[in-house]
């Protein structure tokens, strides 16, 4: 089998897998209302939860703990970069969302415009946040790891993304998260953190 044929075969298999998983999600809707409500909440408000978590952690940390605060700054940089990267890719690789495909029997749990779905920007940002954050502060990472898994799952369950959209978004986010964690960039991140802390007493 030549390379183009292998590519088409792999693409068809992934498409079939997407359709099967989306069909399973559609059949699960309304079977357990709390799950629908949780998925809807995460799909709608995940960015707000991350923002509140990072702001709360910033003020909860010791003002002199520049290392932990630097990790928060690094995480925000990683997440923002991943979201922007995913948005650029989505313009280059147009793909219709599951709820907007006429022969796919799934109704979106949330109101969403039928924009391009590949890759998932929420998944990219959430994964980059948690990878960029690393293991410190320990309390924050233990909260955001399961939250990130919930966000990824909610994008599929709510019918706004195909599973491969979410997988691709997570790969983009993880890659950017690891790049931002590189030792060569840490000095700059520390300098940026100290600059932010020194901007105003309110941020101490």
mmCIF file of N, CA and C in Angstrom, residues 82-83 85-87 117-128 152 162-176:
data_model
loop_
_atom_site.group_PDB
_atom_site.id
_atom_site.type_symbol
_atom_site.label_atom_id
_atom_site.label_comp_id
_atom_site.label_asym_id
_atom_site.label_seq_id
_atom_site.Cartn_x
_atom_site.Cartn_y
_atom_site.Cartn_z
ATOM 1 N N UNK A 82 -1.036 28.322 23.123
ATOM 2 C CA UNK A 82 -1.698 27.147 22.553
ATOM 3 C C UNK A 82 -3.036 27.511 21.923
ATOM 4 N N UNK A 83 -3.799 28.362 22.581
ATOM 5 C CA UNK A 83 -5.095 28.783 22.036
ATOM 6 C C UNK A 83 -4.903 29.520 20.715
ATOM 7 N N UNK A 85 -2.351 29.300 18.662
ATOM 8 C CA UNK A 85 -1.866 28.345 17.665
ATOM 9 C C UNK A 85 -3.007 27.508 17.111
ATOM 10 N N UNK A 86 -3.877 27.028 17.993
ATOM 11 C CA UNK A 86 -5.012 26.213 17.558
ATOM 12 C C UNK A 86 -5.958 27.013 16.669
ATOM 13 N N UNK A 87 -6.133 28.277 16.978
ATOM 14 C CA UNK A 87 -7.010 29.122 16.153
ATOM 15 C C UNK A 87 -6.441 29.293 14.745
ATOM 16 N N UNK A 117 -13.849 23.343 13.663
ATOM 17 C CA UNK A 117 -13.696 22.617 14.930
ATOM 18 C C UNK A 117 -12.315 22.019 15.168
ATOM 19 N N UNK A 118 -11.451 21.989 14.147
ATOM 20 C CA UNK A 118 -10.165 21.294 14.289
ATOM 21 C C UNK A 118 -9.013 22.287 14.311
ATOM 22 N N UNK A 119 -8.147 22.187 15.345
ATOM 23 C CA UNK A 119 -8.273 21.380 16.565
ATOM 24 C C UNK A 119 -9.067 22.142 17.617
ATOM 25 N N UNK A 120 -9.382 21.492 18.716
ATOM 26 C CA UNK A 120 -10.135 22.132 19.791
ATOM 27 C C UNK A 120 -9.256 23.145 20.526
ATOM 28 N N UNK A 121 -9.651 24.421 20.486
ATOM 29 C CA UNK A 121 -8.868 25.444 21.183
ATOM 30 C C UNK A 121 -8.970 25.287 22.699
ATOM 31 N N UNK A 122 -10.155 24.873 23.189
ATOM 32 C CA UNK A 122 -10.305 24.646 24.632
ATOM 33 C C UNK A 122 -9.358 23.543 25.104
ATOM 34 N N UNK A 123 -9.283 22.467 24.321
ATOM 35 C CA UNK A 123 -8.412 21.353 24.695
ATOM 36 C C UNK A 123 -6.945 21.761 24.637
ATOM 37 N N UNK A 124 -6.592 22.537 23.619
ATOM 38 C CA UNK A 124 -5.208 23.000 23.499
ATOM 39 C C UNK A 124 -4.830 23.878 24.682
ATOM 40 N N UNK A 125 -5.687 24.843 25.000
ATOM 41 C CA UNK A 125 -5.394 25.749 26.101
ATOM 42 C C UNK A 125 -5.348 25.051 27.441
ATOM 43 N N UNK A 126 -6.336 24.186 27.700
ATOM 44 C CA UNK A 126 -6.403 23.492 28.989
ATOM 45 C C UNK A 126 -5.195 22.585 29.194
ATOM 46 N N UNK A 127 -4.814 21.847 28.143
ATOM 47 C CA UNK A 127 -3.662 20.949 28.256
ATOM 48 C C UNK A 127 -2.370 21.733 28.440
ATOM 49 N N UNK A 128 -2.225 22.818 27.705
ATOM 50 C CA UNK A 128 -1.022 23.644 27.850
ATOM 51 C C UNK A 128 -0.935 24.248 29.244
ATOM 52 N N UNK A 152 -11.717 18.276 28.411
ATOM 53 C CA UNK A 152 -11.538 17.526 27.167
ATOM 54 C C UNK A 152 -12.753 16.644 26.888
ATOM 55 N N UNK A 162 -15.315 16.785 17.534
ATOM 56 C CA UNK A 162 -15.025 15.382 17.286
ATOM 57 C C UNK A 162 -13.904 14.950 18.237
ATOM 58 N N UNK A 163 -13.841 13.660 18.573
ATOM 59 C CA UNK A 163 -12.756 13.188 19.441
ATOM 60 C C UNK A 163 -11.363 13.517 18.906
ATOM 61 N N UNK A 164 -11.190 13.426 17.578
ATOM 62 C CA UNK A 164 -9.872 13.738 17.024
ATOM 63 C C UNK A 164 -9.555 15.232 17.111
ATOM 64 N N UNK A 165 -10.584 16.084 17.139
ATOM 65 C CA UNK A 165 -10.351 17.517 17.386
ATOM 66 C C UNK A 165 -9.722 17.711 18.758
ATOM 67 N N UNK A 166 -10.306 17.021 19.730
ATOM 68 C CA UNK A 166 -9.844 17.137 21.113
ATOM 69 C C UNK A 166 -8.444 16.543 21.263
ATOM 70 N N UNK A 167 -8.221 15.388 20.631
ATOM 71 C CA UNK A 167 -6.900 14.768 20.691
ATOM 72 C C UNK A 167 -5.827 15.648 20.075
ATOM 73 N N UNK A 168 -6.144 16.232 18.920
ATOM 74 C CA UNK A 168 -5.180 17.116 18.261
ATOM 75 C C UNK A 168 -4.924 18.364 19.097
ATOM 76 N N UNK A 169 -5.983 18.909 19.681
ATOM 77 C CA UNK A 169 -5.823 20.079 20.535
ATOM 78 C C UNK A 169 -4.945 19.779 21.736
ATOM 79 N N UNK A 170 -5.147 18.603 22.331
ATOM 80 C CA UNK A 170 -4.340 18.208 23.489
ATOM 81 C C UNK A 170 -2.869 18.049 23.100
ATOM 82 N N UNK A 171 -2.608 17.509 21.914
ATOM 83 C CA UNK A 171 -1.225 17.361 21.454
ATOM 84 C C UNK A 171 -0.568 18.722 21.239
ATOM 85 N N UNK A 172 -1.317 19.642 20.637
ATOM 86 C CA UNK A 172 -0.798 21.002 20.443
ATOM 87 C C UNK A 172 -0.475 21.637 21.793
ATOM 88 N N UNK A 173 -1.422 21.519 22.725
ATOM 89 C CA UNK A 173 -1.224 22.109 24.047
ATOM 90 C C UNK A 173 -0.062 21.500 24.798
ATOM 91 N N UNK A 174 0.056 20.167 24.742
ATOM 92 C CA UNK A 174 1.147 19.496 25.445
ATOM 93 C C UNK A 174 2.500 19.906 24.869
ATOM 94 N N UNK A 175 2.572 19.968 23.538
ATOM 95 C CA UNK A 175 3.826 20.359 22.906
ATOM 96 C C UNK A 175 4.261 21.755 23.307
ATOM 97 N N UNK A 176 3.324 22.684 23.270
ATOM 98 C CA UNK A 176 3.650 24.065 23.645
ATOM 99 C C UNK A 176 3.968 24.158 25.133
#
